[in-house]
């Protein structure tokens, strides 16, 4: 029984929302984030990536950096750039991209649901990546980046969502990347939304596993500091946007490998043919179905179709990314641990096949693999089984903007 509840959001003033809203902190490196803030001084990156306000040689993990983020948030509240709603409520957040709209309900999820498995995940997290966001959340006493959650569609929630969207939005703007962002305040039917979520069984992390883990650990840290906590305090909940799974699209997450591990092209093709039917293509082409992988090797594109005996009805082993890893990348290219091996790069499908060609042609013995996207049902099945996907199995687009909602505690 998931516990989702409304909250008093800190959010941008209407006239500044489009300038403040920024892509998630982790899609930028330090130089890119600093340049984005230079070009747009209102960008939420100056809070999400506060090292952008310091010289380049400043330790980005020093206490003064996180304190600057806290002080900047306070200043923007004082000057009216941000406002805080007086009463708890839910919000709707719609993103329109390439002619398709996904609409999520913005609320707060329970850290206990994360801990007891009511909120299910499909990726591992790295502690070193969590520490930065734990410090950020703890210093600000606020969560600034919403967790991207999903759930199996519910007719009651869909009906309430569509009814609320009939009113005028709080925000409606199109960002520089062409993605339209709309926000509504859902002030009525609050109890109904809470009750409907309580009846859907499980919620799943679609994107933002590190942000979720960090928010939970920051909440547990507050519990330690307040052993008399009741469970109702805001630090027991974390900022989330919950989308019905049938409105989401997963894009391909592709691979580029450096070096042929001592093999010739002919040896690689012969070895791959033990597990795949191979067909030479006239040029670059995305895989057309599950079980097909497009390989770029030696300047030639090939379609690889997996043999039926590779499938075992295992939710993880039957993923295309698992089959590629277990039959090609590991035994042939020597990529034993794709999480740590520097010879493999992961390229979001949004960057196109041209990027795979560019990166592969930069060396004499490189290879690229274009994947068919993991499906939402595959993601849910892996999470339901209590298993984890291989790294970089899913690429969600569009990305949620940070700065449109802040949860203070």
Short mmCIF file of C-alpha atoms in Angstrom, two decimals:
data_model
loop_
_atom_site.label_atom_id
_atom_site.label_comp_id
_atom_site.label_asym_id
_atom_site.label_seq_id
_atom_site.Cartn_x
_atom_site.Cartn_y
_atom_site.Cartn_z
CA UNK A 1 0.00 0.00 0.00
CA UNK A 2 2.00 3.05 -1.19
CA UNK A 3 1.78 6.22 0.85
CA UNK A 4 1.77 9.31 -1.35
CA UNK A 5 0.85 12.65 0.15
CA UNK A 6 0.51 16.31 -0.85
CA UNK A 7 2.99 18.98 0.19
CA UNK A 8 3.55 22.73 0.27
CA UNK A 9 5.75 23.30 -2.72
CA UNK A 10 8.33 26.00 -3.05
CA UNK A 11 8.09 26.90 -6.73
CA UNK A 12 9.07 29.70 -9.14
CA UNK A 13 7.04 32.81 -9.67
CA UNK A 14 5.11 32.51 -12.90
CA UNK A 15 7.18 35.01 -14.85
CA UNK A 16 10.49 33.36 -13.89
CA UNK A 17 9.56 29.67 -14.16
CA UNK A 18 10.94 29.13 -17.65
CA UNK A 19 14.26 30.77 -16.74
CA UNK A 20 14.67 28.95 -13.42
CA UNK A 21 13.73 25.42 -14.59
CA UNK A 22 16.87 23.43 -15.46
CA UNK A 23 17.76 19.94 -16.58
CA UNK A 24 18.84 17.53 -13.81
CA UNK A 25 22.16 18.30 -12.17
CA UNK A 26 23.79 15.07 -13.34
CA UNK A 27 23.40 15.63 -17.09
CA UNK A 28 26.11 18.33 -16.93
CA UNK A 29 29.79 18.22 -16.17
CA UNK A 30 31.22 21.05 -14.07
CA UNK A 31 32.25 23.23 -17.01
CA UNK A 32 28.91 22.80 -18.76
CA UNK A 33 26.97 23.66 -15.60
CA UNK A 34 29.05 26.77 -15.02
CA UNK A 35 28.54 27.94 -18.59
CA UNK A 36 24.78 27.36 -18.32
CA UNK A 37 24.64 29.56 -15.20
CA UNK A 38 26.78 32.21 -16.87
CA UNK A 39 24.37 32.36 -19.78
CA UNK A 40 21.29 32.28 -17.54
CA UNK A 41 21.92 33.65 -14.02
CA UNK A 42 18.44 32.51 -12.90
CA UNK A 43 19.10 28.87 -13.79
CA UNK A 44 18.34 26.46 -10.97
CA UNK A 45 21.76 24.95 -11.60
CA UNK A 46 23.23 27.61 -9.33
CA UNK A 47 21.39 25.82 -6.51
CA UNK A 48 21.59 22.26 -7.81
CA UNK A 49 25.26 22.69 -8.78
CA UNK A 50 26.43 25.43 -6.39
CA UNK A 51 30.10 24.96 -7.33
CA UNK A 52 29.17 27.01 -10.41
CA UNK A 53 29.34 30.06 -8.13
CA UNK A 54 32.97 29.40 -7.13
CA UNK A 55 36.36 29.45 -8.85
CA UNK A 56 37.17 26.29 -10.77
CA UNK A 57 39.80 25.18 -8.24
CA UNK A 58 37.28 25.15 -5.36
CA UNK A 59 36.53 21.73 -3.91
CA UNK A 60 32.98 21.16 -5.13
CA UNK A 61 32.24 19.00 -2.08
CA UNK A 62 33.35 21.49 0.56
CA UNK A 63 30.78 22.67 3.16
CA UNK A 64 30.86 26.24 1.87
CA UNK A 65 29.63 25.08 -1.54
CA UNK A 66 26.52 23.42 -0.11
CA UNK A 67 25.96 26.40 2.20
CA UNK A 68 25.98 28.66 -0.85
CA UNK A 69 23.16 26.57 -2.34
CA UNK A 70 21.15 26.98 0.87
CA UNK A 71 21.78 30.73 0.97
CA UNK A 72 20.89 31.16 -2.70
CA UNK A 73 17.56 29.42 -2.15
CA UNK A 74 16.81 31.70 0.78
CA UNK A 75 17.73 34.77 -1.26
CA UNK A 76 15.48 33.71 -4.14
CA UNK A 77 12.61 33.19 -1.70
CA UNK A 78 13.21 36.63 -0.23
CA UNK A 79 13.29 38.42 -3.58
CA UNK A 80 10.17 36.66 -4.86
CA UNK A 81 11.85 34.46 -7.46
CA UNK A 82 10.41 31.54 -5.50
CA UNK A 83 7.13 31.41 -3.63
CA UNK A 84 5.77 28.81 -1.20
CA UNK A 85 2.19 27.62 -1.42
CA UNK A 86 0.29 28.09 1.86
CA UNK A 87 -1.47 24.71 1.91
CA UNK A 88 -0.41 21.17 0.96
CA UNK A 89 -1.67 20.02 -2.41
CA UNK A 90 -0.76 17.87 -5.36
CA UNK A 91 0.41 19.21 -8.71
CA UNK A 92 0.29 17.91 -12.25
CA UNK A 93 3.37 18.08 -14.44
CA UNK A 94 2.95 17.44 -18.18
CA UNK A 95 5.86 17.16 -20.61
CA UNK A 96 5.24 17.16 -24.36
CA UNK A 97 7.99 15.91 -26.64
CA UNK A 98 7.87 14.74 -30.27
CA UNK A 99 4.09 14.93 -30.33
CA UNK A 100 3.62 12.82 -27.19
CA UNK A 101 2.55 14.01 -23.72
CA UNK A 102 3.17 12.34 -20.37
CA UNK A 103 1.43 13.72 -17.27
CA UNK A 104 2.59 12.97 -13.76
CA UNK A 105 1.21 13.71 -10.32
CA UNK A 106 3.68 15.60 -8.13
CA UNK A 107 3.64 14.63 -4.47
CA UNK A 108 5.82 13.12 -1.78
CA UNK A 109 6.57 9.41 -1.40
CA UNK A 110 7.42 7.64 1.84
CA UNK A 111 10.99 6.66 2.66
CA UNK A 112 9.54 3.63 4.46
CA UNK A 113 7.96 2.48 1.20
CA UNK A 114 11.42 2.64 -0.37
CA UNK A 115 12.91 0.67 2.50
CA UNK A 116 10.24 -2.04 2.61
CA UNK A 117 10.09 -2.58 -1.16
CA UNK A 118 6.70 -1.02 -1.83
CA UNK A 119 8.69 1.32 -4.07
CA UNK A 120 10.64 -0.99 -6.33
CA UNK A 121 13.88 -0.30 -8.16
CA UNK A 122 15.75 -1.86 -11.05
CA UNK A 123 19.26 -0.36 -10.75
CA UNK A 124 22.11 -0.42 -8.28
CA UNK A 125 23.49 2.82 -6.88
CA UNK A 126 27.04 3.89 -6.07
CA UNK A 127 27.69 5.28 -2.64
CA UNK A 128 30.11 7.95 -3.85
CA UNK A 129 27.41 9.39 -6.12
CA UNK A 130 24.91 9.41 -3.27
CA UNK A 131 27.11 11.36 -0.85
CA UNK A 132 26.96 14.60 -2.82
CA UNK A 133 23.15 14.67 -2.91
CA UNK A 134 22.87 13.61 0.74
CA UNK A 135 24.97 16.64 1.70
CA UNK A 136 22.96 18.84 -0.64
CA UNK A 137 19.57 17.72 0.72
CA UNK A 138 20.75 17.84 4.33
CA UNK A 139 22.29 21.32 4.09
CA UNK A 140 19.27 22.81 2.31
CA UNK A 141 16.73 20.88 4.39
CA UNK A 142 15.03 20.45 1.04
CA UNK A 143 14.79 18.08 -1.90
CA UNK A 144 15.29 19.98 -5.14
CA UNK A 145 15.25 17.22 -7.76
CA UNK A 146 12.08 15.15 -8.10
CA UNK A 147 12.33 11.38 -8.37
CA UNK A 148 10.81 9.99 -11.58
CA UNK A 149 8.38 7.25 -10.45
CA UNK A 150 5.91 5.16 -12.40
CA UNK A 151 2.95 2.93 -11.72
CA UNK A 152 0.66 0.62 -13.65
CA UNK A 153 -2.20 2.73 -15.06
CA UNK A 154 -5.17 3.40 -12.81
CA UNK A 155 -8.49 4.59 -14.32
CA UNK A 156 -9.39 6.68 -11.27
CA UNK A 157 -6.09 8.58 -11.26
CA UNK A 158 -6.32 9.12 -15.01
CA UNK A 159 -9.83 10.55 -14.68
CA UNK A 160 -8.76 12.98 -11.93
CA UNK A 161 -5.71 13.99 -13.93
CA UNK A 162 -7.65 14.76 -17.10
CA UNK A 163 -10.28 16.73 -15.16
CA UNK A 164 -7.63 18.88 -13.47
CA UNK A 165 -5.93 19.65 -16.79
CA UNK A 166 -9.10 21.36 -18.00
CA UNK A 167 -8.19 24.37 -15.82
CA UNK A 168 -5.60 27.04 -16.62
CA UNK A 169 -2.02 25.91 -15.86
CA UNK A 170 0.30 27.61 -13.40
CA UNK A 171 3.13 27.36 -15.94
CA UNK A 172 3.17 26.70 -19.66
CA UNK A 173 6.45 27.16 -21.51
CA UNK A 174 8.59 25.48 -24.11
CA UNK A 175 12.25 25.03 -23.16
CA UNK A 176 15.21 25.60 -25.43
CA UNK A 177 15.25 21.89 -26.35
CA UNK A 178 11.70 22.07 -27.70
CA UNK A 179 10.05 20.27 -24.78
CA UNK A 180 6.83 21.85 -23.51
CA UNK A 181 6.34 21.97 -19.74
CA UNK A 182 2.95 22.55 -18.11
CA UNK A 183 2.07 22.58 -14.42
CA UNK A 184 -1.31 22.66 -12.70
CA UNK A 185 -2.15 22.84 -9.00
CA UNK A 186 -4.46 20.02 -7.98
CA UNK A 187 -6.32 21.55 -5.03
CA UNK A 188 -9.47 19.42 -5.14
CA UNK A 189 -9.83 15.66 -4.70
CA UNK A 190 -6.66 15.55 -2.60
CA UNK A 191 -7.94 12.75 -0.39
CA UNK A 192 -9.12 10.82 -3.45
CA UNK A 193 -5.65 10.97 -5.02
CA UNK A 194 -4.05 9.73 -1.80
CA UNK A 195 -6.54 6.86 -1.52
CA UNK A 196 -6.17 5.84 -5.14
CA UNK A 197 -2.39 5.62 -4.83
CA UNK A 198 -2.82 3.52 -1.68
CA UNK A 199 -4.65 0.95 -3.78
CA UNK A 200 -2.28 0.47 -6.71
CA UNK A 201 0.05 -2.08 -5.11
CA UNK A 202 3.55 -0.96 -6.02
CA UNK A 203 5.36 2.07 -7.36
CA UNK A 204 8.55 1.84 -9.43
CA UNK A 205 11.58 4.07 -9.83
CA UNK A 206 11.84 4.83 -13.53
CA UNK A 207 14.75 7.26 -13.36
CA UNK A 208 16.68 8.86 -10.50
CA UNK A 209 17.85 5.90 -8.44
CA UNK A 210 20.72 7.89 -6.92
CA UNK A 211 18.48 10.83 -6.05
CA UNK A 212 16.00 8.46 -4.43
CA UNK A 213 18.65 6.67 -2.38
CA UNK A 214 20.12 10.01 -1.30
CA UNK A 215 16.74 11.42 -0.27
CA UNK A 216 16.03 8.32 1.79
CA UNK A 217 19.42 8.38 3.51
CA UNK A 218 19.06 12.09 4.27
CA UNK A 219 15.69 11.31 5.85
CA UNK A 220 17.18 8.51 7.93
CA UNK A 221 19.88 10.90 9.10
CA UNK A 222 17.16 13.26 10.35
CA UNK A 223 15.48 10.38 12.14
CA UNK A 224 18.72 9.68 13.97
CA UNK A 225 18.91 13.33 14.99
CA UNK A 226 15.28 13.24 16.15
CA UNK A 227 14.75 9.86 17.84
CA UNK A 228 11.30 10.99 18.99
CA UNK A 229 10.08 11.39 15.39
CA UNK A 230 6.47 10.39 14.73
CA UNK A 231 6.77 9.48 11.04
CA UNK A 232 4.62 12.41 10.00
CA UNK A 233 7.49 14.89 9.67
CA UNK A 234 8.33 16.08 6.16
CA UNK A 235 11.79 14.48 6.30
CA UNK A 236 10.05 11.09 6.17
CA UNK A 237 8.95 11.81 2.58
CA UNK A 238 10.71 12.68 -0.66
CA UNK A 239 9.74 14.73 -3.70
CA UNK A 240 8.40 12.62 -6.59
CA UNK A 241 6.57 12.83 -9.90
CA UNK A 242 4.46 9.73 -10.59
CA UNK A 243 3.58 8.84 -14.19
CA UNK A 244 1.36 6.04 -15.50
CA UNK A 245 3.60 3.52 -17.23
CA UNK A 246 1.64 3.55 -20.49
CA UNK A 247 2.50 7.22 -21.07
CA UNK A 248 6.27 6.72 -20.80
CA UNK A 249 8.76 5.90 -23.51
CA UNK A 250 12.13 4.29 -22.97
CA UNK A 251 14.77 5.09 -25.58
CA UNK A 252 17.68 2.91 -26.58
CA UNK A 253 20.90 3.04 -24.59
CA UNK A 254 23.71 2.11 -26.95
CA UNK A 255 27.28 0.89 -26.51
CA UNK A 256 30.64 1.80 -28.05
CA UNK A 257 33.63 -0.45 -27.32
CA UNK A 258 37.30 0.46 -27.76
CA UNK A 259 39.50 -2.35 -29.08
CA UNK A 260 38.74 -5.75 -30.57
CA UNK A 261 40.49 -7.66 -27.76
CA UNK A 262 43.06 -9.18 -30.12
CA UNK A 263 40.53 -10.50 -32.65
CA UNK A 264 40.21 -9.76 -36.34
CA UNK A 265 36.90 -8.64 -37.83
CA UNK A 266 36.41 -12.06 -39.40
CA UNK A 267 37.04 -13.80 -36.08
CA UNK A 268 34.53 -11.55 -34.35
CA UNK A 269 31.87 -12.12 -37.02
CA UNK A 270 32.39 -15.89 -36.87
CA UNK A 271 32.13 -15.90 -33.08
CA UNK A 272 29.02 -13.68 -33.07
CA UNK A 273 27.35 -16.01 -35.60
CA UNK A 274 27.26 -18.78 -32.98
CA UNK A 275 24.50 -16.90 -31.17
CA UNK A 276 23.05 -14.56 -33.83
CA UNK A 277 21.95 -14.61 -37.42
CA UNK A 278 24.04 -11.91 -39.13
CA UNK A 279 22.91 -9.80 -42.06
CA UNK A 280 24.98 -7.03 -43.61
CA UNK A 281 23.12 -3.73 -43.94
CA UNK A 282 23.48 -1.05 -46.59
CA UNK A 283 23.82 1.63 -43.92
CA UNK A 284 22.92 2.60 -40.37
CA UNK A 285 19.54 1.36 -39.15
CA UNK A 286 17.91 1.08 -35.76
CA UNK A 287 16.96 -2.43 -34.64
CA UNK A 288 13.38 -3.18 -35.65
CA UNK A 289 12.31 -5.45 -32.81
CA UNK A 290 13.33 -7.07 -29.55
CA UNK A 291 16.09 -9.59 -30.12
CA UNK A 292 17.71 -7.57 -32.90
CA UNK A 293 20.91 -5.59 -32.36
CA UNK A 294 22.61 -3.36 -34.94
CA UNK A 295 26.41 -3.70 -34.89
CA UNK A 296 28.85 -1.28 -36.52
CA UNK A 297 32.19 -3.01 -37.06
CA UNK A 298 35.01 -2.13 -39.43
CA UNK A 299 32.94 0.52 -41.17
CA UNK A 300 30.04 -1.85 -41.91
CA UNK A 301 26.61 -2.11 -40.25
CA UNK A 302 25.20 -5.56 -39.46
CA UNK A 303 21.83 -6.71 -38.12
CA UNK A 304 22.23 -9.38 -35.43
CA UNK A 305 19.16 -11.49 -34.62
CA UNK A 306 19.46 -13.52 -31.43
CA UNK A 307 18.92 -17.27 -31.64
CA UNK A 308 15.83 -18.54 -29.85
CA UNK A 309 17.83 -20.78 -27.51
CA UNK A 310 19.29 -17.68 -25.79
CA UNK A 311 15.94 -16.98 -24.14
CA UNK A 312 15.23 -18.67 -20.81
CA UNK A 313 12.16 -16.76 -19.53
CA UNK A 314 14.40 -15.02 -17.01
CA UNK A 315 13.40 -11.33 -16.71
CA UNK A 316 17.01 -10.12 -16.56
CA UNK A 317 18.85 -12.63 -18.74
CA UNK A 318 16.30 -12.18 -21.54
CA UNK A 319 16.94 -8.43 -21.84
CA UNK A 320 18.69 -7.51 -25.09
CA UNK A 321 21.39 -5.67 -23.11
CA UNK A 322 22.01 -8.84 -21.06
CA UNK A 323 22.21 -11.06 -24.14
CA UNK A 324 24.72 -8.68 -25.73
CA UNK A 325 26.80 -8.56 -22.57
CA UNK A 326 26.74 -12.31 -21.94
CA UNK A 327 27.42 -13.49 -25.51
CA UNK A 328 29.46 -10.69 -27.11
CA UNK A 329 30.84 -7.96 -24.89
CA UNK A 330 32.07 -10.26 -22.13
CA UNK A 331 33.46 -13.33 -23.93
CA UNK A 332 34.60 -11.63 -27.16
CA UNK A 333 35.56 -8.07 -26.27
CA UNK A 334 36.67 -8.82 -22.71
CA UNK A 335 34.25 -6.34 -21.09
CA UNK A 336 33.73 -8.34 -17.89
CA UNK A 337 32.35 -5.53 -15.75
CA UNK A 338 30.61 -2.86 -17.81
CA UNK A 339 30.20 -0.70 -14.71
CA UNK A 340 33.93 -0.14 -14.38
CA UNK A 341 35.65 -1.07 -17.66
CA UNK A 342 36.98 2.13 -19.30
CA UNK A 343 36.78 0.54 -22.76
CA UNK A 344 33.00 0.77 -22.95
CA UNK A 345 30.95 3.92 -23.38
CA UNK A 346 27.19 4.23 -23.08
CA UNK A 347 25.44 6.57 -25.51
CA UNK A 348 21.84 7.68 -25.03
CA UNK A 349 19.71 6.92 -28.06
CA UNK A 350 18.57 10.54 -28.22
CA UNK A 351 22.01 11.31 -29.72
CA UNK A 352 21.34 9.18 -32.79
CA UNK A 353 23.26 6.59 -34.77
CA UNK A 354 25.49 9.31 -36.19
CA UNK A 355 27.14 9.64 -32.79
CA UNK A 356 27.88 5.92 -32.73
CA UNK A 357 29.54 6.17 -36.14
CA UNK A 358 31.56 9.21 -35.10
CA UNK A 359 32.87 7.59 -31.93
CA UNK A 360 33.60 4.26 -33.60
CA UNK A 361 35.39 5.78 -36.57
CA UNK A 362 37.63 7.75 -34.20
CA UNK A 363 39.71 4.57 -33.75
CA UNK A 364 40.83 1.72 -35.98
CA UNK A 365 39.45 -1.13 -33.86
CA UNK A 366 36.25 0.10 -32.26
CA UNK A 367 32.73 -1.29 -32.40
CA UNK A 368 29.26 0.08 -31.74
CA UNK A 369 26.04 -1.66 -30.80
CA UNK A 370 22.66 -0.01 -31.30
CA UNK A 371 20.02 -1.55 -29.06
CA UNK A 372 16.27 -2.01 -29.32
CA UNK A 373 14.80 -0.08 -26.36
CA UNK A 374 13.97 -1.95 -23.18
CA UNK A 375 10.18 -1.95 -22.74
CA UNK A 376 8.28 -0.60 -19.75
CA UNK A 377 6.87 -4.07 -19.12
CA UNK A 378 10.40 -5.50 -19.01
CA UNK A 379 11.38 -2.82 -16.48
CA UNK A 380 8.37 -3.59 -14.28
CA UNK A 381 8.96 -7.34 -14.52
CA UNK A 382 12.60 -7.02 -13.45
CA UNK A 383 11.63 -4.81 -10.51
CA UNK A 384 8.79 -7.16 -9.51
CA UNK A 385 11.23 -10.08 -9.48
CA UNK A 386 13.49 -8.23 -7.05
CA UNK A 387 16.30 -8.27 -9.61
CA UNK A 388 18.44 -5.51 -11.08
CA UNK A 389 19.09 -4.61 -14.70
CA UNK A 390 22.57 -4.35 -16.19
CA UNK A 391 23.95 -0.79 -16.14
CA UNK A 392 22.57 1.68 -18.66
CA UNK A 393 19.61 -0.42 -19.72
CA UNK A 394 17.11 2.44 -19.99
CA UNK A 395 17.18 6.02 -21.25
CA UNK A 396 14.09 8.07 -20.42
CA UNK A 397 13.22 11.16 -22.40
CA UNK A 398 12.10 13.84 -21.78
CA UNK A 399 13.94 14.66 -18.56
CA UNK A 400 12.10 16.26 -15.65
CA UNK A 401 13.19 19.84 -15.00
CA UNK A 402 14.52 20.72 -11.57
CA UNK A 403 13.46 23.92 -9.83
CA UNK A 404 9.77 23.73 -10.63
CA UNK A 405 9.04 22.02 -7.31
CA UNK A 406 11.00 22.05 -4.06
CA UNK A 407 10.07 20.06 -0.97
CA UNK A 408 11.28 21.67 2.25
CA UNK A 409 11.44 19.86 5.57
#
